[in-house]
CSV table of C-alpha atoms and ligand atoms in Angstrom, one decimal:
chain,number,residue,atom,x,y,z
M,1,MET,CA,67.3,79.9,101.3
M,2,SER,CA,70.7,81.0,102.3
M,3,ASP,CA,70.4,84.8,101.5
M,4,ALA,CA,72.1,86.3,104.6
M,5,SER,CA,71.4,89.8,104.4
M,6,VAL,CA,74.5,91.3,105.7
M,7,GLU,CA,74.6,95.0,107.0
M,8,LYS,CA,77.4,97.2,105.6
M,9,ALA,CA,79.9,98.4,108.2
M,10,ALA,CA,79.7,102.2,108.6
M,11,VAL,CA,83.3,103.2,107.5
M,12,PRO,CA,84.8,106.5,105.9
M,13,ALA,CA,84.6,106.8,102.2
M,14,ASP,CA,88.3,106.1,101.6
M,15,HIS,CA,88.6,103.2,104.1
M,16,LEU,CA,90.0,100.1,102.5
M,17,PRO,CA,87.6,97.0,103.2
M,18,ILE,CA,89.1,94.2,105.1
M,19,TRP,CA,88.9,91.3,102.6
M,20,ASP,CA,87.7,88.7,105.3
M,21,ASP,CA,85.5,91.0,107.0
M,22,PRO,CA,81.9,90.1,106.2
M,23,HIS,CA,80.7,93.5,106.9
M,24,GLU,CA,83.1,95.2,104.9
M,25,ALA,CA,83.4,92.7,102.0
M,26,ILE,CA,80.0,91.4,101.1
M,27,TYR,CA,79.9,88.3,98.9
M,28,HIS,CA,77.0,86.1,100.3
M,29,ARG,CA,74.3,87.2,98.2
M,30,VAL,CA,73.3,83.9,96.5
M,31,SER,CA,70.1,82.2,97.1
M,32,ILE,CA,69.4,78.4,97.0
M,33,ASP,CA,65.7,77.2,96.5
M,34,LEU,CA,66.1,73.9,98.2
M,35,ASP,CA,62.8,72.8,96.7
M,36,LYS,CA,63.8,73.2,93.1
M,37,CYS,CA,67.4,72.2,93.5
M,38,ASP,CA,67.9,68.4,92.4
M,39,GLY,CA,71.8,68.4,93.4
M,40,CYS,CA,72.7,67.7,89.8
M,41,LYS,CA,76.3,69.5,90.9
M,42,LEU,CA,76.6,71.7,87.8
M,43,CYS,CA,76.7,74.7,89.6
M,44,VAL,CA,79.1,73.5,92.0
M,45,VAL,CA,81.5,72.6,89.0
M,46,VAL,CA,81.2,75.9,87.5
M,47,CYS,CA,81.3,78.4,90.2
M,48,PRO,CA,84.6,80.4,89.5
M,49,ALA,CA,84.8,81.4,93.4
M,50,ASN,CA,84.6,77.7,94.3
M,51,ILE,CA,82.2,78.3,97.2
M,52,LEU,CA,79.6,75.9,96.3
M,53,GLU,CA,79.2,72.5,97.6
M,54,LEU,CA,76.3,69.4,98.0
M,55,PHE,CA,75.1,68.2,101.2
M,56,GLY,CA,72.8,66.0,102.6
M,57,PRO,CA,72.1,62.3,101.9
M,58,LYS,CA,73.1,60.6,98.8
M,59,ASP,CA,69.6,60.3,97.4
M,60,SER,CA,68.8,63.6,97.9
M,61,GLN,CA,71.6,66.0,97.8
M,62,LYS,CA,71.1,69.8,97.5
M,63,ALA,CA,73.6,72.5,96.7
M,64,ARG,CA,74.5,74.9,99.6
M,65,LEU,CA,77.4,77.8,100.1
M,66,LYS,CA,80.4,76.3,101.9
M,67,GLY,CA,81.0,77.5,105.4
M,68,ASP,CA,84.1,79.9,104.7
M,69,ALA,CA,82.4,81.2,101.3
M,70,ASN,CA,84.0,84.1,100.1
M,71,GLY,CA,84.7,85.8,96.7
M,72,CYS,CA,81.4,85.2,95.0
M,73,MET,CA,81.4,87.5,92.0
M,74,SER,CA,77.8,87.7,91.3
M,75,CYS,CA,78.3,86.3,87.7
M,76,ASN,CA,75.4,83.8,88.0
M,77,ASN,CA,77.1,81.3,86.3
M,78,CYS,CA,75.7,78.9,88.8
M,79,TYR,CA,72.0,80.2,87.5
M,80,ALA,CA,73.0,79.9,83.8
M,81,VAL,CA,73.7,76.0,84.4
M,82,CYS,CA,70.9,75.3,86.4
M,83,ALA,CA,68.2,73.7,84.8
M,84,SER,CA,65.7,74.1,87.5
M,85,GLN,CA,66.4,77.3,88.2
M,86,GLY,CA,67.3,76.7,91.7
M,87,ILE,CA,70.1,79.1,92.6
M,88,ILE,CA,70.6,82.9,91.9
M,89,ALA,CA,72.9,85.6,92.5
M,90,SER,CA,70.3,88.3,93.0
M,91,LYS,CA,72.4,91.5,94.3
M,92,PRO,CA,75.8,92.5,93.4
M,93,TYR,CA,78.8,91.8,95.7
M,94,ASP,CA,79.5,95.1,97.6
M,95,PHE,CA,82.2,96.6,99.9
M,96,ALA,CA,82.3,99.1,102.6
M,97,GLY,CA,84.5,102.3,101.9
M,98,PHE,CA,86.6,102.9,99.0
M,99,TYR,CA,85.2,100.1,96.7
M,100,GLU,CA,81.5,100.8,97.5
M,101,GLN,CA,79.3,100.2,94.5
M,102,LYS,CA,77.7,103.2,93.1
M,103,GLN,CA,75.4,104.3,90.5
M,104,ILE,CA,73.8,100.7,90.3
M,105,SER,CA,70.2,99.4,91.0
M,106,GLU,CA,69.0,95.9,91.5
M,107,PHE,CA,69.4,92.9,89.3
M,108,MET,CA,67.2,92.2,86.4
M,109,PHE,CA,66.9,89.8,83.6
M,110,PRO,CA,67.7,91.2,79.9
M,111,ARG,CA,64.8,93.4,79.1
M,112,LYS,CA,63.1,93.8,75.6
M,113,PHE,CA,62.7,97.4,75.2
J,1,MET,CA,79.3,128.5,54.9
J,2,ASP,CA,79.2,125.4,56.7
J,3,ASP,CA,81.1,122.7,54.8
J,4,ILE,CA,79.8,119.8,56.8
J,5,ALA,CA,76.6,118.7,54.7
J,6,ASN,CA,73.7,118.7,56.8
J,7,SER,CA,71.5,115.7,57.3
J,8,HIS,CA,68.3,116.8,55.7
J,9,ASP,CA,70.2,117.3,52.2
J,10,LEU,CA,71.9,114.0,52.5
J,11,GLU,CA,68.5,112.4,53.0
J,12,GLU,CA,67.1,114.2,49.9
J,13,LEU,CA,70.2,112.9,48.0
J,14,GLU,CA,69.6,109.6,49.1
J,15,CYS,CA,65.9,109.7,47.7
J,16,GLU,CA,67.0,111.2,44.4
J,17,LEU,CA,69.4,108.2,44.1
J,18,ASP,CA,67.0,105.9,44.9
J,19,ALA,CA,64.4,107.4,42.5
J,20,ALA,CA,67.1,107.5,39.6
J,21,ALA,CA,68.1,103.8,40.2
J,22,ALA,CA,64.5,102.6,40.3
J,23,LYS,CA,64.1,104.6,37.0
J,24,ALA,CA,66.9,102.8,35.5
J,25,GLY,CA,66.0,99.6,36.7
J,26,ARG,CA,69.0,99.2,39.0
J,27,LYS,CA,69.0,98.2,42.6
J,28,ALA,CA,68.6,101.2,45.3
J,29,ARG,CA,71.8,102.4,46.9
J,30,ARG,CA,70.4,102.8,50.1
J,31,ARG,CA,72.2,101.1,52.7
J,32,THR,CA,70.4,102.6,56.1
J,33,ALA,CA,68.1,100.6,57.8
J,34,ILE,CA,64.7,102.5,57.4
J,35,HIS,CA,62.6,100.0,59.4
J,36,ASP,CA,63.1,100.2,63.2
J,37,ILE,CA,62.4,97.0,65.2
J,38,GLU,CA,59.2,96.8,66.9
J,39,PRO,CA,59.5,97.6,70.7
J,40,GLY,CA,59.8,94.3,72.6
J,41,ALA,CA,60.8,92.4,69.4
J,42,ASP,CA,62.5,89.0,70.1
J,43,TRP,CA,66.5,89.0,70.3
J,44,ASN,CA,68.2,88.8,67.1
J,45,ASP,CA,71.4,86.2,66.7
J,46,VAL,CA,73.8,89.1,67.9
J,47,GLU,CA,71.9,89.8,70.7
J,48,HIS,CA,71.2,86.2,71.7
J,49,ALA,CA,75.0,85.6,71.5
J,50,ILE,CA,75.6,88.6,73.8
J,51,LEU,CA,73.2,87.5,76.5
J,52,THR,CA,74.2,83.6,76.5
J,53,ARG,CA,77.8,84.2,76.6
J,54,ARG,CA,79.3,83.4,79.9
J,55,SER,CA,82.8,82.7,81.1
J,56,ILE,CA,83.8,79.2,80.7
J,57,ARG,CA,86.2,77.5,83.1
J,58,LYS,CA,85.7,73.9,82.5
J,59,PHE,CA,86.6,72.6,79.1
J,60,LYS,CA,86.4,69.1,77.3
J,61,GLY,CA,89.8,67.8,76.8
J,62,ARG,CA,89.3,67.9,72.9
J,63,GLN,CA,91.3,70.6,70.8
J,64,VAL,CA,89.2,73.0,68.8
J,65,PRO,CA,89.8,72.6,65.2
J,66,ALA,CA,92.6,75.3,63.9
J,67,HIS,CA,90.2,76.5,61.3
J,68,MET,CA,87.6,77.6,64.2
J,69,ILE,CA,90.2,79.3,65.8
J,70,ARG,CA,91.2,81.1,62.7
J,71,ARG,CA,87.7,82.0,62.1
J,72,ILE,CA,87.1,83.7,65.3
J,73,LEU,CA,90.2,85.6,65.1
J,74,GLU,CA,89.1,86.6,61.9
J,75,MET,CA,86.0,88.8,63.4
J,76,GLY,CA,88.4,90.2,65.6
J,77,ARG,CA,90.4,91.6,62.4
J,78,PHE,CA,87.5,93.7,61.7
J,79,ALA,CA,87.0,95.4,65.2
J,80,PRO,CA,86.9,99.1,65.3
J,81,SER,CA,90.1,101.0,66.6
J,82,GLN,CA,91.1,104.4,67.7
J,83,GLY,CA,92.3,106.0,64.1
J,84,ASN,CA,92.0,102.6,62.7
J,85,CYS,CA,95.4,101.7,64.1
J,86,GLN,CA,94.5,98.2,65.0
J,87,PRO,CA,97.1,98.0,67.7
J,88,TRP,CA,97.1,94.2,68.2
J,89,SER,CA,98.4,90.9,67.3
J,90,PHE,CA,98.0,87.4,68.7
J,91,VAL,CA,99.9,84.8,69.9
J,92,VAL,CA,98.0,81.2,69.7
J,93,VAL,CA,99.1,78.5,72.1
J,94,ARG,CA,97.8,75.1,71.4
J,95,ASP,CA,100.9,73.3,72.7
J,96,LYS,CA,100.0,71.3,75.8
J,97,ALA,CA,103.8,71.8,77.2
J,98,MET,CA,103.8,75.5,76.7
J,99,ILE,CA,100.3,76.1,78.4
J,100,ALA,CA,101.8,73.8,81.2
J,101,GLU,CA,104.9,76.3,81.3
J,102,MET,CA,102.5,79.5,81.2
J,103,GLU,CA,100.3,77.9,83.9
J,104,GLN,CA,103.2,77.1,86.2
J,105,TYR,CA,104.8,80.3,86.1
J,106,CYS,CA,101.6,82.2,87.0
J,107,VAL,CA,100.7,79.7,89.7
J,108,ALA,CA,104.2,80.4,91.3
J,109,VAL,CA,103.8,84.2,91.0
J,110,CYS,CA,100.3,83.8,92.8
J,111,LYS,CA,101.9,81.7,95.6
J,112,ASN,CA,104.5,84.4,96.0
J,113,MET,CA,101.8,87.1,96.3
J,114,THR,CA,99.3,85.3,98.7
J,115,ALA,CA,102.3,84.7,100.9
J,116,THR,CA,103.4,88.3,100.7
J,117,ILE,CA,100.0,90.4,100.8
J,118,ASP,CA,97.3,88.1,101.7
J,119,TYR,CA,96.8,89.2,105.5
J,120,THR,CA,93.6,86.8,105.7
J,121,ASN,CA,96.0,84.0,105.9
J,122,TYR,CA,96.8,85.1,109.4
J,123,PRO,CA,94.4,85.3,112.6
J,124,ALA,CA,92.9,88.4,113.6
J,125,GLY,CA,95.1,90.0,116.1
J,126,SER,CA,98.2,88.7,115.3
J,127,GLU,CA,101.2,90.6,114.6
J,128,GLN,CA,102.1,89.2,111.3
J,129,ARG,CA,98.5,90.0,110.1
J,130,ALA,CA,98.9,93.7,111.2
J,131,VAL,CA,102.5,93.8,109.6
J,132,ILE,CA,101.1,92.4,106.1
J,133,MET,CA,97.9,94.5,106.2
J,134,ALA,CA,99.8,97.6,106.6
J,135,ASN,CA,102.3,96.8,103.6
J,136,THR,CA,99.2,95.6,101.6
J,137,GLN,CA,97.0,98.7,102.4
J,138,LYS,CA,100.1,100.9,101.2
J,139,LEU,CA,100.2,98.9,97.9
J,140,ASN,CA,96.5,99.4,97.6
J,141,ARG,CA,96.4,102.9,98.0
J,142,GLU,CA,99.2,103.4,95.1
J,143,ASN,CA,97.5,100.7,92.8
J,144,PRO,CA,93.7,100.5,93.4
J,145,ASN,CA,93.0,98.5,90.6
J,146,SER,CA,95.3,95.7,91.2
J,147,PHE,CA,94.5,95.4,94.7
J,148,HIS,CA,90.8,95.3,94.3
J,149,PRO,CA,89.4,92.9,96.9
J,150,VAL,CA,87.8,90.8,94.3
J,151,PRO,CA,90.7,88.9,92.4
J,152,MET,CA,92.2,88.2,96.1
J,153,THR,CA,90.2,85.2,96.6
J,154,ALA,CA,91.1,83.8,93.2
J,155,ILE,CA,94.8,84.5,93.7
J,156,LYS,CA,94.5,82.7,96.9
J,157,SER,CA,92.5,79.7,95.0
J,158,ILE,CA,95.1,79.8,92.3
J,159,ALA,CA,98.1,79.5,94.9
J,160,ASN,CA,96.3,76.5,96.6
J,161,GLY,CA,95.7,74.6,93.4
J,162,ARG,CA,91.8,75.2,93.7
J,163,PHE,CA,91.6,77.4,90.4
J,164,ALA,CA,93.6,77.0,87.4
J,165,VAL,CA,94.9,80.4,85.7
J,166,PHE,CA,94.0,79.2,82.1
J,167,HIS,CA,91.2,76.8,82.9
J,168,ARG,CA,93.3,73.9,81.3
J,169,ALA,CA,91.8,75.1,78.1
J,170,PRO,CA,93.0,73.3,75.0
J,171,THR,CA,93.9,76.9,73.0
J,172,VAL,CA,95.1,79.9,74.8
J,173,ILE,CA,94.9,83.1,72.7
J,174,LEU,CA,97.3,85.7,74.0
J,175,ILE,CA,96.2,89.3,72.9
J,176,LEU,CA,99.5,91.6,72.3
J,177,MET,CA,98.9,95.3,72.5
J,178,ASP,CA,101.1,97.8,70.4
J,179,LYS,CA,102.1,99.9,73.3
J,180,ARG,CA,102.4,103.0,70.6
J,181,GLY,CA,98.6,102.6,69.6
J,182,VAL,CA,96.5,105.8,69.0
J,183,GLY,CA,95.1,107.2,72.3
J,184,VAL,CA,94.1,104.5,74.6
J,185,PRO,CA,95.1,101.2,73.0
J,186,GLU,CA,94.0,99.2,76.3
J,187,VAL,CA,90.5,100.0,74.9
J,188,ASP,CA,91.0,98.6,71.4
J,189,VAL,CA,92.3,95.4,72.9
J,190,GLY,CA,89.2,94.8,74.8
J,191,VAL,CA,87.2,95.7,71.6
J,192,VAL,CA,89.0,93.1,69.5
J,193,GLY,CA,88.6,90.5,72.5
J,194,THR,CA,84.8,91.1,72.5
J,195,ASN,CA,84.7,90.5,68.9
J,196,ILE,CA,86.3,87.1,69.5
J,197,VAL,CA,84.5,86.0,72.4
J,198,LEU,CA,81.2,86.7,70.8
J,199,ALA,CA,82.3,85.0,67.6
J,200,ALA,CA,83.3,82.2,69.6
J,201,GLN,CA,79.8,82.1,71.5
J,202,SER,CA,77.9,82.1,68.2
J,203,VAL,CA,79.9,79.0,67.0
J,204,GLY,CA,79.2,77.1,69.9
J,205,LEU,CA,82.9,77.5,71.5
J,206,GLY,CA,83.5,78.7,75.2
J,207,THR,CA,85.6,81.1,76.0
J,208,CYS,CA,87.0,83.1,79.3
J,209,TRP,CA,88.9,86.2,79.5
J,210,ILE,CA,92.2,85.6,81.5
J,211,GLY,CA,93.4,88.9,82.8
J,212,PHE,CA,95.9,87.0,85.1
J,213,SER,CA,97.6,86.4,81.9
J,214,LYS,CA,99.5,89.8,82.9
J,215,LEU,CA,101.5,88.1,85.1
J,216,LEU,CA,103.4,86.5,82.4
J,217,SER,CA,105.2,89.8,81.7
J,218,SER,CA,107.1,89.7,84.7
J,219,ASN,CA,108.8,86.6,83.1
J,220,PRO,CA,110.9,88.2,80.3
J,221,ALA,CA,112.4,84.9,78.9
J,222,LEU,CA,109.0,83.2,78.9
J,223,VAL,CA,107.8,86.3,77.0
J,224,GLU,CA,110.4,86.2,74.4
J,225,LYS,CA,110.0,82.4,74.1
J,226,LEU,CA,106.5,82.8,73.5
J,227,GLY,CA,107.2,85.2,70.7
J,228,VAL,CA,106.3,88.3,72.0
J,229,GLN,CA,108.6,91.4,70.9
J,230,PRO,CA,108.4,94.9,71.8
J,231,PRO,CA,106.6,97.3,71.0
J,232,PHE,CA,104.2,94.5,71.7
J,233,GLU,CA,103.2,93.4,75.2
J,234,ILE,CA,100.8,90.8,76.9
J,235,ALA,CA,97.7,92.6,77.2
J,236,GLU,CA,94.9,90.0,78.1
J,237,ALA,CA,94.4,86.3,77.0
J,238,ILE,CA,91.2,84.3,76.1
J,239,SER,CA,91.1,80.7,76.8
J,240,VAL,CA,88.9,78.9,74.0
J,241,GLY,CA,87.4,75.2,74.2
J,242,TYR,CA,84.4,73.0,74.4
J,243,PRO,CA,82.3,73.9,77.5
J,244,ILE,CA,81.5,71.0,79.7
J,245,GLY,CA,77.8,71.0,80.4
J,246,ASN,CA,75.3,73.8,78.7
J,247,PRO,CA,76.5,77.0,80.8
J,248,THR,CA,75.1,79.1,78.0
J,249,GLN,CA,71.4,77.8,78.1
J,250,GLN,CA,69.8,80.7,79.3
J,251,ALA,CA,70.4,84.5,79.8
J,252,ILE,CA,71.1,85.7,83.5
J,253,SER,CA,70.2,88.6,85.9
J,254,ARG,CA,72.7,91.3,86.0
J,255,GLN,CA,72.6,94.9,88.0
J,256,THR,CA,71.5,97.7,86.0
J,257,HIS,CA,73.5,100.8,85.8
J,258,GLN,CA,72.7,104.5,85.9
J,259,ILE,CA,71.9,106.2,82.7
J,260,VAL,CA,71.9,109.9,82.7
J,261,TRP,CA,69.3,110.9,79.8
J,262,TRP,CA,69.4,114.5,78.4
J,263,GLU,CA,66.3,115.1,76.0
J,264,ASP,CA,64.2,118.1,75.4
J,265,GLY,CA,66.0,120.4,77.7
J,266,LYS,CA,65.9,117.9,80.5
J,267,LYS,CA,67.6,115.6,82.5
J,268,GLU,CA,66.4,112.4,83.7
J,269,ILE,CA,68.1,109.3,85.7
J,270,LEU,CA,67.0,105.8,84.4
J,271,TYR,CA,68.2,102.3,85.1
N,301,FMN,C1,89.2,91.8,80.7
N,301,FMN,C2,88.6,90.6,81.5
N,301,FMN,C3,89.8,89.8,82.3
N,301,FMN,C4,89.3,88.5,82.9
N,301,FMN,N1,90.0,87.9,83.5
N,301,FMN,C5,89.6,86.8,84.2
N,301,FMN,C6,90.5,85.9,84.7
N,301,FMN,O1,91.8,86.2,84.7
N,301,FMN,N2,90.0,84.5,85.3
N,301,FMN,C7,88.9,84.4,84.9
N,301,FMN,O2,88.5,83.3,85.4
N,301,FMN,N3,87.8,85.2,84.7
N,301,FMN,C8,88.3,86.4,84.2
N,301,FMN,N4,87.4,87.0,83.5
N,301,FMN,C9,85.9,86.7,83.3
N,301,FMN,C10,85.1,87.6,84.5
N,301,FMN,O3,85.0,87.1,85.8
N,301,FMN,C11,83.8,87.5,84.2
N,301,FMN,O4,83.6,87.9,82.6
N,301,FMN,C12,82.5,88.1,84.7
N,301,FMN,O5,82.6,87.3,86.1
N,301,FMN,C13,81.0,87.8,84.3
N,301,FMN,O6,80.8,86.5,84.2
N,301,FMN,P1,80.6,86.2,82.7
N,301,FMN,O7,81.6,86.2,81.4
N,301,FMN,O8,80.3,84.7,82.6
N,301,FMN,O9,79.3,86.8,82.0
N,301,FMN,C14,87.8,88.2,82.8
N,301,FMN,C15,86.8,89.2,82.3
N,301,FMN,C16,87.3,90.5,81.5
N,301,FMN,C17,86.5,91.0,80.8
N,302,SF4,S1,72.8,73.4,89.2
N,302,SF4,FE1,71.0,73.9,90.4
N,302,SF4,S2,69.9,71.7,90.5
N,302,SF4,FE2,72.3,71.6,89.9
N,302,SF4,S3,73.0,71.5,92.3
N,302,SF4,FE3,73.1,73.7,91.6
N,302,SF4,S4,71.5,74.6,92.5
N,302,SF4,FE4,70.9,72.3,92.6
N,303,SF4,S1,77.1,83.9,91.3
N,303,SF4,FE1,79.0,83.2,90.5
N,303,SF4,S2,80.6,83.1,92.0
N,303,SF4,FE2,78.5,83.4,93.1
N,303,SF4,S3,77.8,81.4,93.6
N,303,SF4,FE3,77.1,81.5,91.5
N,303,SF4,S4,78.7,81.0,89.9
N,303,SF4,FE4,79.8,81.2,92.0
């Protein structure tokens, strides 16, 4: 799993988040289940932020976040293409200060009311 | 007297009309749905299209037949709009050279933007970074939408060639907005586009909204060449093509949003 839980920096509400500070611009909220991933590469291909890559020996490759991964939009395009449900963004991106996400709650699949 | 017919009277009128029709052996006139769906019912076709639509950014090379594009544009034509003013028109670009020209121009703008506003290109503590950051944050205060942190990584990826603006789609639809539209024409343009992307999803086409198409507006010669004339301006674009793989096979998970719910004199907060 690579779901690094980053703590948000404590800053004033009007502070403009620094784009490359991982505590102010929080993008790393994608988890990959290495047991389920079969290395098909589809998520790598569709990811709009271009932050996924394959790693490992040729016959058993797995997906992972790139080292300098930044800009994940929590769009779940990766989940949508993955036939083995091995990858998912389960929290929205977030920011410290001015662009902090407000009036939202956790991720949920479509609910049949 | 209140000249707005009250709904009880209208319901009675409906019943009378139905009864009269039945008596005369004609079809009932009633148009309103009288059967609510059961709680937990399966998704219908519209709901299914909404849930499985994803933004598609990798397309097959094959062109979409012209009639398919006409068909999805036709769904746009029946979108609701403020005052029914329909403040839109379209430019459909299926010409490879033209799409390439649009792409090249947007890439050039992104290169310029990255160089002048993206302080993350410079090491922490450097003087250059401090200077650029001060300038960028000033622009950010003046224009918090354009300088939202999210598009910044995309602009950088476009500048260094890792991300194509129009995603090399075979067809690009530019949605033009009549600036004189009633109320907030920007909203109407969003509604027309939503009709188009959902219609496309329902017939197996992949689409992606291209907000970066706005960048074209800073090139009047190209705008004119495309056939855009005042009072119209380029509001948005939608890339269309056949998706690679099956990116719409399953519904995804998304955050929930606050719903303030007023009922029976009480206020509740739902998600
Ligand atoms: C008005 C608008 C403009 C957008 N502009 C772009 C764009 O320029 N480039 C892009 O790749 N995606 C663009 N998108 C797509 C969003 O990134 C995408 O809708 C979002 O990440 C959710 O993913 P989904 O569409 O797959 O559900 C845009 C979406 C909208 C509604
Ligand atoms: S799409 Fe799924 S199975 Fe394929 S590489 Fe990505 S996580 Fe692994
Ligand atoms: S959620 Fe979207 S941006 Fe994030 S890793 Fe998945 S495909 Fe990429």
